[in-house]
Coordinates of C-alpha atoms and ligand atoms in Angstrom, one line a residue:
X14 CA -89.5 -42.1 0.5
X15 CA -92.6 -40.5 2.5
X16 CA -96.1 -39.9 1.4
X17 CA -98.0 -36.7 1.3
X18 CA -101.6 -35.8 1.1
X19 CA -103.5 -32.5 1.1
X20 CA -107.0 -31.4 0.9
X21 CA -109.3 -28.4 0.3
X22 CA -113.1 -28.6 0.3
X23 CA -116.2 -29.0 2.4
X24 CA -115.3 -32.4 3.9
X25 CA -113.3 -32.8 7.1
X26 CA -109.8 -32.6 6.0
X27 CA -108.3 -35.0 8.4
X28 CA -110.6 -37.7 7.2
X29 CA -109.9 -37.3 3.6
X30 CA -106.0 -37.0 4.4
X31 CA -105.9 -40.0 6.8
X32 CA -108.0 -42.2 4.2
X33 CA -105.1 -41.1 1.7
X34 CA -102.3 -41.7 3.8
X35 CA -103.4 -45.1 4.6
X36 CA -103.2 -45.9 0.8
X37 CA -99.6 -44.5 0.9
X38 CA -98.3 -46.3 3.9
X39 CA -96.3 -48.5 1.7
X40 CA -94.1 -45.4 1.0
X41 CA -93.0 -45.0 4.6
X42 CA -94.3 -45.7 8.1
X43 CA -92.0 -44.5 10.9
X44 CA -94.1 -41.5 11.9
X45 CA -97.0 -39.3 10.7
X46 CA -98.7 -36.0 11.1
X47 CA -101.5 -33.8 9.9
X48 CA -102.0 -29.9 10.1
X49 CA -105.3 -28.0 9.4
X50 CA -106.3 -24.4 9.1
X51 CA -109.3 -24.0 11.4
X52 CA -110.9 -20.8 12.4
X53 CA -107.8 -18.6 12.1
X54 CA -105.5 -21.2 13.7
X55 CA -103.1 -23.9 12.4
X56 CA -103.9 -27.0 14.4
X57 CA -101.6 -30.1 14.2
X58 CA -101.3 -33.6 15.5
X59 CA -98.3 -35.8 15.1
X60 CA -97.4 -39.3 16.2
X61 CA -94.5 -41.7 16.2
X62 CA -95.1 -45.1 14.6
X63 CA -97.7 -46.4 12.2
X64 CA -100.7 -44.4 11.0
X65 CA -102.9 -46.3 13.4
X66 CA -101.4 -44.4 16.3
X67 CA -102.4 -41.1 14.6
X68 CA -105.8 -42.4 13.9
X69 CA -106.2 -42.9 17.6
X70 CA -105.0 -39.6 18.6
X71 CA -107.4 -37.9 16.1
X72 CA -110.4 -39.9 17.4
X73 CA -109.5 -38.7 21.0
X74 CA -109.0 -35.1 19.7
X75 CA -110.6 -34.4 16.2
X76 CA -109.3 -31.6 14.2
X77 CA -111.8 -29.4 12.1
X78 CA -111.3 -27.0 9.2
X79 CA -111.7 -27.3 5.5
X80 CA -107.9 -27.2 4.5
X81 CA -105.2 -29.5 5.7
X82 CA -102.1 -31.3 4.8
X83 CA -100.7 -34.8 6.2
X84 CA -97.6 -37.0 5.8
X85 CA -96.5 -40.4 6.5
X86 CA -92.7 -40.4 6.9
X87 CA -89.8 -42.7 5.9
X88 CA -87.0 -40.8 7.6
X89 CA -84.0 -39.5 5.5
X90 CA -82.6 -36.7 7.8
X91 CA -83.2 -37.1 11.5
X92 CA -84.3 -40.3 13.2
X93 CA -88.0 -41.3 13.5
X94 CA -89.3 -39.0 16.3
X95 CA -92.4 -36.8 17.0
X96 CA -90.3 -33.7 16.6
X97 CA -88.9 -34.9 13.2
X98 CA -92.3 -36.0 11.8
X99 CA -94.1 -33.6 9.4
X100 CA -95.8 -31.3 9.0
X101 CA -93.0 -28.7 9.9
X102 CA -93.5 -25.2 10.7
X103 CA -92.1 -21.6 10.7
X104 CA -91.0 -20.0 14.1
X105 CA -94.5 -18.5 14.6
X106 CA -96.4 -21.7 13.6
X107 CA -98.4 -20.0 10.9
X108 CA -97.1 -21.9 7.9
X109 CA -97.0 -25.7 7.6
X110 CA -95.1 -27.8 5.3
X111 CA -95.2 -31.5 4.3
X112 CA -92.3 -32.8 2.1
X113 CA -91.1 -35.8 0.3
X114 CA -87.5 -35.8 -0.9
X115 CA -84.2 -34.6 0.1
X116 CA -83.1 -31.0 0.2
X117 CA -79.3 -31.2 -0.6
X118 CA -78.3 -27.7 0.6
X119 CA -80.3 -27.7 3.7
X120 CA -77.2 -27.5 5.9
X121 CA -76.1 -24.1 4.2
X122 CA -79.9 -22.8 4.2
X123 CA -80.2 -23.7 8.0
X124 CA -76.8 -22.0 8.8
X125 CA -77.9 -18.8 7.2
X126 CA -81.4 -18.9 8.9
X127 CA -79.9 -19.5 12.1
X128 CA -77.4 -16.6 11.6
X129 CA -80.6 -14.5 11.1
X130 CA -81.9 -15.7 14.4
X131 CA -84.2 -18.4 13.2
X132 CA -84.6 -21.3 15.9
X133 CA -85.0 -24.9 14.5
X134 CA -87.2 -27.5 16.3
X135 CA -86.0 -30.5 14.4
X136 CA -83.1 -32.1 12.6
X137 CA -85.0 -32.4 9.4
X138 CA -84.0 -30.8 6.0
X139 CA -87.8 -30.0 5.6
X140 CA -87.9 -27.6 8.3
X141 CA -85.8 -25.2 6.3
X142 CA -88.5 -24.9 3.7
X143 CA -91.0 -23.6 6.3
X144 CA -88.7 -21.0 7.5
X145 CA -87.7 -19.9 4.0
X146 CA -91.4 -19.6 3.0
X147 CA -91.9 -17.5 6.1
X148 CA -88.9 -15.3 5.1
X149 CA -90.6 -14.5 1.8
X150 CA -94.1 -14.3 2.8
X151 CA -95.9 -11.0 2.5
X152 CA -99.6 -12.2 2.3
X153 CA -99.3 -14.3 -1.0
X154 CA -98.5 -17.9 -0.2
X155 CA -98.1 -18.8 -3.9
X156 CA -95.5 -16.1 -4.4
X157 CA -93.6 -16.9 -1.1
X158 CA -93.4 -20.8 -2.0
X159 CA -92.0 -19.9 -5.6
X160 CA -89.3 -17.5 -4.2
X161 CA -88.4 -19.9 -1.4
X162 CA -87.9 -22.8 -3.8
X163 CA -85.4 -20.8 -5.8
X164 CA -83.0 -21.0 -2.8
X165 CA -83.4 -24.8 -2.7
X166 CA -81.4 -27.5 -4.3
X167 CA -82.4 -31.1 -4.4
X168 CA -85.7 -33.1 -4.6
X169 CA -89.0 -32.1 -3.3
X170 CA -92.6 -32.7 -3.5
X171 CA -94.3 -30.3 -1.0
X172 CA -97.6 -29.2 0.3
X173 CA -97.9 -25.9 2.0
X174 CA -100.7 -24.1 4.1
X175 CA -100.9 -21.0 6.1
X176 CA -103.2 -20.0 8.9
X177 CA -103.9 -16.6 7.1
X178 CA -104.9 -18.1 3.8
X179 CA -107.8 -20.6 4.5
X180 CA -108.7 -20.9 0.9
X181 CA -105.3 -21.7 -0.6
X182 CA -103.2 -25.0 -0.9
X183 CA -99.9 -24.7 -2.5
X184 CA -98.0 -27.7 -3.9
X185 CA -94.7 -27.9 -5.8
X186 CA -92.5 -30.6 -7.2
X187 CA -89.1 -31.2 -8.3
X188 CA -87.7 -34.7 -8.5
X189 CA -90.2 -36.4 -6.1
X190 CA -93.7 -37.3 -7.4
X191 CA -96.7 -35.1 -6.8
X192 CA -100.2 -35.1 -8.3
X193 CA -103.2 -32.7 -8.0
X194 CA -106.6 -34.4 -7.9
X195 CA -109.6 -32.1 -9.1
X196 CA -113.0 -32.8 -7.6
X197 CA -116.4 -31.0 -7.6
X198 CA -115.8 -28.0 -5.3
X199 CA -112.8 -29.7 -3.7
X200 CA -109.2 -30.5 -4.6
X201 CA -106.5 -32.8 -3.3
X202 CA -102.6 -33.3 -3.6
X203 CA -100.9 -36.5 -3.1
X204 CA -97.6 -38.4 -3.8
X205 CA -99.4 -41.1 -5.6
X206 CA -102.7 -41.8 -7.3
X207 CA -104.1 -44.4 -4.8
X208 CA -104.4 -41.8 -2.0
X209 CA -107.2 -39.8 -4.0
X210 CA -108.6 -42.5 -6.2
X211 CA -111.8 -43.0 -4.1
X212 CA -112.5 -39.2 -4.2
X213 CA -111.6 -38.4 -7.8
X214 CA -110.4 -39.7 -11.0
X215 CA -109.3 -36.4 -12.5
X216 CA -105.6 -35.8 -12.0
X217 CA -102.8 -33.4 -13.1
X218 CA -99.4 -34.7 -12.9
X219 CA -97.0 -31.8 -11.7
X220 CA -93.7 -31.7 -13.6
X221 CA -90.4 -30.7 -12.2
X222 CA -90.0 -27.0 -11.3
X223 CA -93.8 -26.5 -11.1
X224 CA -95.7 -24.8 -8.4
X225 CA -99.5 -24.9 -8.2
X226 CA -101.9 -22.7 -6.3
X227 CA -105.1 -24.8 -5.6
X228 CA -108.4 -23.4 -4.4
X229 CA -111.7 -25.3 -4.2
X230 CA -113.0 -23.8 -7.5
X231 CA -109.7 -23.8 -9.6
X232 CA -106.1 -23.8 -9.7
X233 CA -103.0 -22.1 -11.4
X234 CA -99.7 -23.4 -12.3
X235 CA -96.5 -21.6 -12.7
X236 CA -92.7 -22.4 -12.8
X237 CA -90.2 -20.8 -10.5
X238 CA -89.9 -17.8 -12.6
X239 CA -93.5 -17.1 -12.9
X240 CA -94.3 -18.4 -16.3
X241 CA -97.9 -19.8 -16.6
X242 CA -98.2 -23.5 -17.3
X243 CA -101.2 -25.5 -18.6
X244 CA -101.4 -29.1 -17.8
X245 CA -103.6 -31.8 -19.3
X246 CA -106.1 -33.3 -17.0
X247 CA -105.8 -37.2 -16.9
X248 CA -108.6 -39.5 -16.3
X249 CA -107.5 -42.6 -14.2
X250 CA -108.8 -45.9 -15.3
X251 CA -107.0 -48.1 -12.9
X252 CA -108.7 -49.8 -9.9
X253 CA -107.5 -49.1 -6.3
X254 CA -105.4 -52.3 -5.9
X255 CA -103.5 -51.7 -9.3
X256 CA -102.9 -48.1 -8.4
X257 CA -100.8 -48.8 -5.4
X258 CA -98.4 -50.8 -7.5
X259 CA -98.7 -48.0 -10.1
X260 CA -100.3 -50.4 -12.5
X261 CA -97.5 -53.1 -12.2
X262 CA -98.7 -56.5 -11.3
X263 CA -96.3 -56.9 -8.4
X264 CA -94.3 -54.7 -6.1
X265 CA -91.1 -56.4 -7.2
X266 CA -91.6 -55.3 -10.8
X267 CA -92.5 -51.7 -9.6
X268 CA -89.2 -51.8 -7.6
X269 CA -87.1 -53.2 -10.4
X270 CA -88.4 -50.2 -12.5
X271 CA -87.7 -47.6 -9.7
X272 CA -84.1 -48.3 -9.8
X273 CA -83.1 -45.5 -12.2
X274 CA -84.7 -43.1 -9.6
X275 CA -83.4 -45.0 -6.7
X276 CA -80.0 -44.8 -7.7
X277 CA -80.1 -41.1 -8.5
X278 CA -81.5 -40.7 -4.9
X279 CA -78.5 -42.7 -3.4
X280 CA -76.2 -40.4 -5.2
X281 CA -78.2 -37.3 -4.2
X282 CA -76.5 -34.9 -1.7
X283 CA -73.3 -37.1 -1.8
X284 CA -71.6 -36.0 -5.1
X285 CA -71.1 -32.1 -5.1
X286 CA -72.1 -30.9 -8.4
X287 CA -69.5 -28.2 -8.4
X288 CA -66.4 -29.8 -7.2
X289 CA -67.0 -33.4 -8.2
X290 CA -66.1 -34.7 -4.6
X291 CA -67.9 -37.2 -2.7
X292 CA -69.3 -36.2 0.6
X293 CA -70.3 -38.9 3.2
X294 CA -70.5 -36.9 6.3
X295 CA -73.2 -39.2 7.8
X296 CA -70.5 -41.9 8.1
X297 CA -69.2 -39.9 10.9
X298 CA -65.5 -40.7 10.1
X299 CA -62.9 -37.9 9.9
X300 CA -60.3 -37.6 7.2
X301 CA -57.7 -38.4 9.6
X302 CA -59.4 -41.6 10.8
X303 CA -60.2 -42.6 7.4
X304 CA -56.4 -42.6 6.5
X305 CA -55.6 -44.7 9.6
X306 CA -57.9 -47.5 8.6
X307 CA -55.9 -50.7 8.2
X308 CA -58.6 -53.3 7.5
X309 CA -62.2 -53.3 6.5
X310 CA -64.8 -56.0 7.4
X311 CA -68.0 -56.2 5.5
X312 CA -70.7 -58.3 7.1
X313 CA -74.2 -59.0 5.7
X314 CA -76.7 -61.6 4.8
X315 CA -78.1 -62.8 1.5
X316 CA -78.5 -60.3 -1.1
X317 CA -76.9 -57.6 1.1
X318 CA -73.8 -60.0 1.2
X319 CA -73.7 -60.0 -2.5
X320 CA -73.6 -56.2 -2.5
X321 CA -70.7 -56.6 0.1
X322 CA -68.8 -58.7 -2.3
X323 CA -69.2 -55.8 -5.0
X324 CA -67.9 -53.5 -2.3
X325 CA -64.9 -55.8 -1.5
X326 CA -63.8 -55.8 -5.1
X327 CA -64.1 -52.1 -5.5
X328 CA -62.5 -51.1 -2.2
X329 CA -59.5 -53.4 -2.7
X330 CA -59.0 -52.5 -6.3
X331 CA -59.2 -48.6 -5.9
X332 CA -57.9 -48.0 -2.3
X333 CA -55.6 -51.0 -1.8
X334 CA -57.1 -51.6 1.7
X335 CA -57.6 -55.2 2.5
X336 CA -61.3 -56.2 3.0
X337 CA -62.6 -59.2 4.7
X338 CA -66.0 -60.2 3.6
X339 CA -68.2 -62.4 5.8
X340 CA -71.7 -63.7 6.3
X341 CA -72.9 -62.2 9.6
X342 CA -73.9 -65.6 10.7
X343 CA -70.6 -66.9 10.4
X344 CA -68.7 -63.8 11.8
X345 CA -70.6 -63.8 15.0
X346 CA -69.7 -67.5 15.8
X347 CA -66.0 -67.6 14.7
X348 CA -64.1 -65.6 17.2
X349 CA -63.0 -63.2 14.6
X350 CA -59.7 -61.2 14.8
X351 CA -60.3 -57.5 14.9
X352 CA -57.0 -55.6 14.7
X353 CA -56.6 -52.0 15.8
X354 CA -57.8 -49.6 13.1
X355 CA -60.5 -51.9 11.8
X356 CA -63.6 -50.5 10.1
X357 CA -66.5 -52.7 9.9
X358 CA -69.2 -52.0 7.1
X359 CA -72.5 -54.0 7.8
X360 CA -74.9 -53.9 4.9
X361 CA -78.6 -54.2 5.5
X362 CA -81.8 -53.2 3.8
X363 CA -84.1 -53.6 6.9
X364 CA -81.5 -52.8 9.4
X365 CA -83.0 -55.3 11.7
X366 CA -81.4 -58.6 10.6
X367 CA -80.4 -60.4 13.8
X368 CA -77.1 -61.8 12.6
X369 CA -75.9 -58.6 11.1
X370 CA -76.7 -56.8 14.5
X371 CA -74.8 -59.5 16.5
X372 CA -71.8 -59.1 14.2
X373 CA -71.7 -55.3 14.8
X374 CA -71.9 -56.0 18.6
X375 CA -68.9 -58.3 18.4
X376 CA -66.8 -56.1 16.3
X377 CA -67.6 -53.0 18.5
X378 CA -66.7 -54.8 21.7
X379 CA -63.4 -55.6 20.0
X380 CA -62.7 -52.0 19.2
X381 CA -63.8 -51.7 15.5
X382 CA -65.4 -48.5 14.3
X383 CA -68.7 -49.3 12.6
X384 CA -70.2 -47.5 9.6
X385 CA -73.2 -49.2 8.0
X386 CA -74.9 -49.1 4.7
X387 CA -78.7 -49.2 5.7
X388 CA -81.9 -48.4 3.9
X389 CA -84.3 -48.1 7.0
X390 CA -83.4 -44.9 8.7
X391 CA -83.4 -45.2 12.5
X392 CA -83.2 -49.0 12.3
X393 CA -81.3 -51.0 15.0
X394 CA -78.2 -51.4 12.6
X395 CA -78.2 -47.7 12.0
X396 CA -78.6 -46.9 15.7
X397 CA -75.9 -49.3 16.8
X398 CA -73.3 -48.1 14.2
X399 CA -71.0 -45.1 14.8
X400 CA -72.0 -43.7 11.3
X401 CA -74.1 -44.7 8.3
X402 CA -74.6 -44.3 4.5
X403 CA -78.4 -44.4 4.1
X404 CA -79.4 -45.9 0.8
X405 CA -82.3 -43.6 0.3
X406 CA -84.1 -46.3 -1.8
X407 CA -87.4 -46.0 -0.2
X408 CA -89.5 -48.9 1.4
X409 CA -88.9 -52.1 -0.4
X410 CA -92.1 -54.2 -0.1
X411 CA -91.3 -57.2 -2.4
X412 CA -89.6 -59.8 -0.4
X413 CA -86.9 -60.4 -3.0
X414 CA -84.5 -57.5 -2.8
X415 CA -83.9 -55.6 -6.0
X416 CA -83.7 -51.8 -5.6
X417 CA -82.0 -52.2 -2.3
X418 CA -79.2 -54.3 -3.9
X419 CA -78.3 -51.9 -6.6
X420 CA -78.4 -49.0 -4.3
X421 CA -76.2 -50.8 -1.9
X422 CA -73.7 -51.4 -4.8
X423 CA -74.0 -47.7 -5.5
X424 CA -73.4 -46.8 -1.8
X425 CA -70.1 -49.0 -2.1
X426 CA -69.0 -47.1 -5.2
X427 CA -69.4 -43.8 -3.4
X428 CA -67.5 -45.0 -0.4
X429 CA -64.8 -46.4 -2.6
X430 CA -64.2 -43.2 -4.5
X431 CA -64.2 -41.3 -1.0
X432 CA -61.8 -43.6 0.5
X433 CA -59.5 -43.6 -2.6
X434 CA -59.5 -39.8 -2.9
X435 CA -58.6 -39.4 0.8
X436 CA -55.8 -42.1 0.7
X437 CA -54.7 -40.7 -2.6
X438 CA -54.8 -44.0 -4.3
X439 CA -56.7 -42.4 -7.2
X440 CA -56.0 -38.8 -8.5
X441 CA -58.6 -36.1 -8.8
X442 CA -58.9 -36.9 -12.5
X443 CA -59.8 -40.5 -11.9
X444 CA -62.2 -39.6 -9.2
X445 CA -64.1 -37.4 -11.5
X446 CA -64.2 -39.9 -14.1
X447 CA -65.6 -42.5 -11.8
X448 CA -68.2 -40.2 -10.6
X449 CA -69.2 -39.4 -14.1
X450 CA -69.6 -43.1 -14.8
X451 CA -71.8 -43.5 -11.8
X452 CA -74.0 -40.7 -13.0
X453 CA -74.5 -42.6 -16.2
X454 CA -75.8 -45.5 -14.4
X455 CA -79.6 -44.6 -14.0
X456 CA -79.8 -43.8 -17.9
X457 CA -78.2 -47.2 -18.8
X458 CA -80.8 -49.1 -16.5
X459 CA -83.5 -47.1 -18.0
X460 CA -82.4 -48.2 -21.4
X461 CA -82.6 -52.0 -20.2
X462 CA -86.1 -51.4 -18.8
X463 CA -87.2 -49.8 -22.0
X464 CA -86.1 -52.8 -24.0
X465 CA -86.9 -55.7 -22.1
X466 CA -88.7 -57.9 -24.7
X467 CA -85.9 -60.2 -25.2
X468 CA -86.0 -61.1 -21.3
X469 CA -89.8 -61.6 -21.4
X470 CA -89.6 -63.9 -24.4
X471 CA -86.9 -66.1 -22.7
X472 CA -89.0 -66.4 -19.6
X473 CA -91.9 -67.8 -21.6
X474 CA -89.6 -70.3 -23.2
X475 CA -90.1 -73.7 -21.6
X476 CA -86.3 -74.5 -21.7
X477 CA -86.0 -71.6 -18.9
X478 CA -89.5 -71.5 -17.6
X479 CA -89.7 -75.2 -16.8
X480 CA -86.2 -75.9 -15.9
X481 CA -85.2 -77.9 -12.8
X482 CA -82.0 -76.3 -12.2
X483 CA -79.9 -73.5 -13.4
X484 CA -76.3 -72.4 -13.2
X485 CA -75.1 -68.8 -13.1
X486 CA -71.5 -67.9 -13.9
X487 CA -69.5 -64.7 -13.9
X488 CA -66.1 -63.5 -13.0
X489 CA -64.2 -60.7 -11.2
X490 CA -66.7 -57.8 -10.5
X491 CA -69.5 -59.9 -12.0
X492 CA -68.9 -63.0 -9.8
X493 CA -71.5 -61.5 -7.1
X494 CA -73.8 -60.8 -10.0
X495 CA -73.9 -64.6 -10.6
X496 CA -74.6 -65.3 -7.1
X497 CA -77.3 -62.7 -6.8
X498 CA -78.9 -63.8 -10.0
X499 CA -79.1 -67.3 -8.9
X500 CA -80.5 -66.4 -5.4
X501 CA -83.1 -64.2 -7.2
X502 CA -84.3 -67.1 -9.4
X503 CA -84.4 -69.7 -6.6
X504 CA -86.3 -67.6 -4.1
X505 CA -89.1 -66.5 -6.3
X506 CA -89.5 -69.1 -8.8
X507 CA -88.3 -72.1 -6.7
X508 CA -86.1 -73.4 -9.5
X509 CA -82.8 -74.7 -7.9
X510 CA -80.1 -72.3 -8.9
X511 CA -76.4 -71.9 -8.1
X512 CA -74.1 -69.1 -8.7
X513 CA -70.4 -69.8 -9.3
X514 CA -67.3 -68.0 -10.2
X515 CA -66.7 -69.2 -13.9
X516 CA -63.2 -70.1 -13.1
X517 CA -64.5 -72.8 -10.7
X518 CA -66.5 -74.4 -13.2
X519 CA -64.1 -77.0 -14.1
X520 CA -63.7 -77.8 -10.4
X521 CA -67.2 -79.3 -10.1
X522 CA -70.3 -77.8 -11.6
X523 CA -69.4 -78.8 -15.2
X524 CA -70.5 -82.2 -14.2
X525 CA -74.1 -80.9 -14.1
X526 CA -74.1 -79.5 -17.7
X527 CA -76.5 -81.4 -19.8
X528 CA -78.9 -80.2 -22.7
X529 CA -81.6 -79.5 -20.0
X530 CA -79.4 -77.2 -17.9
X531 CA -79.7 -73.3 -18.6
X532 CA -76.3 -71.7 -17.8
X533 CA -76.7 -67.8 -17.2
X534 CA -73.3 -66.5 -18.3
X535 CA -72.4 -62.8 -17.4
X536 CA -70.0 -61.9 -20.2
X537 CA -70.0 -58.2 -20.5
X538 CA -66.9 -56.3 -21.9
X539 CA -63.9 -56.1 -19.5
X540 CA -60.7 -57.8 -18.5
X541 CA -62.2 -61.3 -18.1
X542 CA -64.5 -61.3 -21.2
X543 CA -62.2 -63.7 -23.1
X544 CA -62.2 -66.1 -20.3
X545 CA -66.0 -66.0 -20.1
X546 CA -66.2 -66.9 -23.8
X547 CA -63.9 -69.9 -23.1
X548 CA -66.2 -71.0 -20.5
X549 CA -69.2 -70.5 -22.5
X550 CA -67.6 -72.7 -25.3
X551 CA -67.0 -75.3 -22.9
X552 CA -70.7 -75.4 -21.9
X553 CA -71.8 -75.4 -25.4
X554 CA -69.4 -78.3 -26.1
X555 CA -71.4 -80.3 -23.5
X556 CA -74.9 -79.3 -25.1
X557 CA -75.6 -76.9 -22.2
X558 CA -78.2 -74.0 -22.8
X559 CA -76.2 -70.8 -22.8
X560 CA -78.0 -67.5 -22.0
X561 CA -75.4 -64.7 -22.1
X562 CA -75.6 -61.2 -20.7
X563 CA -73.4 -59.2 -23.0
X564 CA -72.5 -55.7 -23.9
X565 CA -74.5 -54.0 -26.6
X566 CA -72.8 -54.3 -30.0
X567 CA -71.1 -57.7 -29.3
X568 CA -72.4 -59.7 -32.2
X569 CA -69.8 -62.4 -31.8
X570 CA -71.4 -63.7 -28.7
X571 CA -74.6 -64.7 -30.4
X572 CA -72.9 -67.7 -32.3
X573 CA -71.9 -69.2 -28.8
X574 CA -75.2 -68.5 -27.0
X575 CA -78.8 -69.8 -27.4
X576 CA -80.1 -66.3 -26.3
X577 CA -78.4 -63.0 -25.4
X578 CA -79.7 -60.1 -23.2
X579 CA -77.7 -57.0 -24.1
X580 CA -76.9 -54.3 -21.7
X581 CA -75.3 -50.8 -22.5
X582 CA -71.7 -50.5 -22.4
X583 CA -70.6 -49.7 -18.8
X584 CA -67.5 -49.1 -16.9
X585 CA -66.5 -52.5 -15.8
X586 CA -66.0 -51.9 -12.0
X587 CA -69.7 -50.5 -11.9
X588 CA -71.0 -53.0 -14.3
X589 CA -72.8 -55.2 -11.6
X590 CA -75.3 -52.3 -10.9
X591 CA -76.4 -52.6 -14.5
X592 CA -76.1 -56.4 -14.9
X593 CA -78.3 -56.9 -11.9
X594 CA -81.3 -55.6 -13.8
X595 CA -81.6 -58.1 -16.7
X596 CA -81.1 -60.8 -14.1
X597 CA -83.8 -59.5 -11.8
X598 CA -86.3 -59.4 -14.7
X599 CA -85.4 -62.9 -15.8
X600 CA -86.3 -64.2 -12.3
X601 CA -89.4 -62.1 -12.1
X602 CA -90.9 -63.1 -15.6
X603 CA -89.9 -66.8 -15.0
X604 CA -91.5 -66.7 -11.6
X605 CA -94.8 -64.9 -12.7
X606 CA -95.0 -67.4 -15.7
X607 CA -94.9 -70.2 -13.3
X608 CA -97.6 -68.8 -11.4
X609 CA -95.6 -68.1 -8.2
X610 CA -96.4 -65.7 -5.3
X611 CA -93.6 -63.2 -6.6
X612 CA -94.1 -60.7 -3.8
X613 CA -94.4 -63.2 -0.9
X614 CA -92.5 -66.3 -1.6
X615 CA -93.1 -69.2 0.5
X616 CA -91.1 -69.5 3.7
X617 CA -89.3 -66.1 3.3
X618 CA -89.7 -63.2 5.4
X619 CA -88.8 -59.6 4.4
X620 CA -86.9 -59.0 7.7
X621 CA -85.0 -61.7 9.4
X622 CA -85.1 -60.6 13.1
X623 CA -84.3 -64.0 14.6
X624 CA -81.4 -66.3 14.0
Ligands
F6R716 C1 -83.0 -61.9 -0.9 C2 -83.1 -61.0 0.3 C3 -82.4 -61.4 1.4 C4 -81.8 -60.3 2.3 C5 -81.3 -60.7 3.6 C6 -80.7 -59.6 4.4 O1 -83.7 -61.2 -2.1 O2 -83.8 -60.1 0.2 O3 -81.4 -62.3 1.1 O4 -80.9 -59.5 1.5 O5 -82.3 -61.4 4.2 O6 -81.7 -58.6 4.8 P1 -81.3 -57.2 5.3 O7 -80.6 -56.6 4.0 O8 -82.5 -56.5 5.6 O9 -80.3 -57.3 6.3

């Protein structure tokens, strides 16, 4: 995700920038750096690790100047290291760039620049921007940035400075957030409002494709074609604490709302716009090796294991490859059989879960190839795997996993299409159709987020809010949705909840059904819809409280349910990604109404690094 801050004015830029970066540390914290223009030089300091390491370096060797940019990094391309940390420079170290986002065509740009003799210092996508700006620079930094960005595809928020332009800070955005703060004789740029709130409350929200030239006494904004743009100045009313959560009362709610953007980010760079093919080069598996895989083993814990179950259903259905799904804590102790040509896919948001790591070590020692789905770049799981699909979901602060889960499911969908295309178990037309369905998901989630009144109302209803216990049922692709819905409710609201495959209901849990038991039934359109309706009728016949999650336009379900949450019509195999959202919202609002500590539920830790 990364956070960027820039400053021009009479104060010491590094003081302003570091204060701002500390407010953005939630966006990433594996390395950091600052660069300033000072007396005709470009001075820079970088450090690996949290911002306090950079603070110490700056205390020992302060930087001067009146203009600077800074960055706190959450790695996407290139492991966390000093050389990969921002700012990045052109060859002569005269132009410095900080960047948040992903440049999708950086490999092509890099190859072309290298062919022209440009030498790169890092493995990042960002460094290409610095070299491109240099290529087009002829004394006007604003013009050079606009021209450079015409060559770039992907998402970016950037800040650019040049040693020969001590009065100019250039900022641009496309896809990643960026604001410009206007002060008295000074100005700021930042990824997010909290970074600059103590300095100014006057803010411009840059829009996609806009480039801004900022001087201490004014600014101008143009699009990449040079058309002038006027933006309204907003006055921020939030206090500091609310601003970090962007006005949401909890990180969990903010992260639930980030999901449309997060899923776009998981897809970014992996689905070629032109050819409609999936590219997962970071998995480090050749097409030949992919064809040879005879068995896939998915290991994970908790929510990540539920995403693994979504993955199992998808992979088996579309690639006809047998998939074994195991809890990492079980796998490591059961002397697992690892036949030749086994691919292990560990799934982990933090990349530091002790059981998952141990499962990887066992599988590797028995000859398996390991390609993980991980959010934290450079984490232990990523480092110990042969290849990786990074989720690109940004840091998840709420202990209960939300955006990480839906992005893990999305990563599995991508992997499935890739494997199925390679093994020719689906044809090109079907792959194209599946990719189109994936691309629709962010919009469908946004629709749910825009219409969440019914969910909020239910969460206030005592029959849900004060329940002692709850049951979640789903079938087929949405069995994992039931498991995940129940886990979300229990971990943040402390209501005992169980997820079951609906077909198992008669084999035990039906004994629990009374007029006090809410049963959340995932009954979206698809092959098992009629079976779900039968289950719902059986629960109603025993006076259970039925809360259905159904597809928009299904009026029939209302007669069988006490309440219904509607989700947009969705391709059934990918429906768990959409269904997760109302279930997350239900848990969130129930827990909030019960006065629970939503972001830090009792006894839980975000990263379980011990057994
Ligand atoms: C639940 C939750 C946990 C994690 C589990 C694995 O909301 O967040 O169940 O999914 O601890 O963590 P990672 O994905 O970091 O390996």
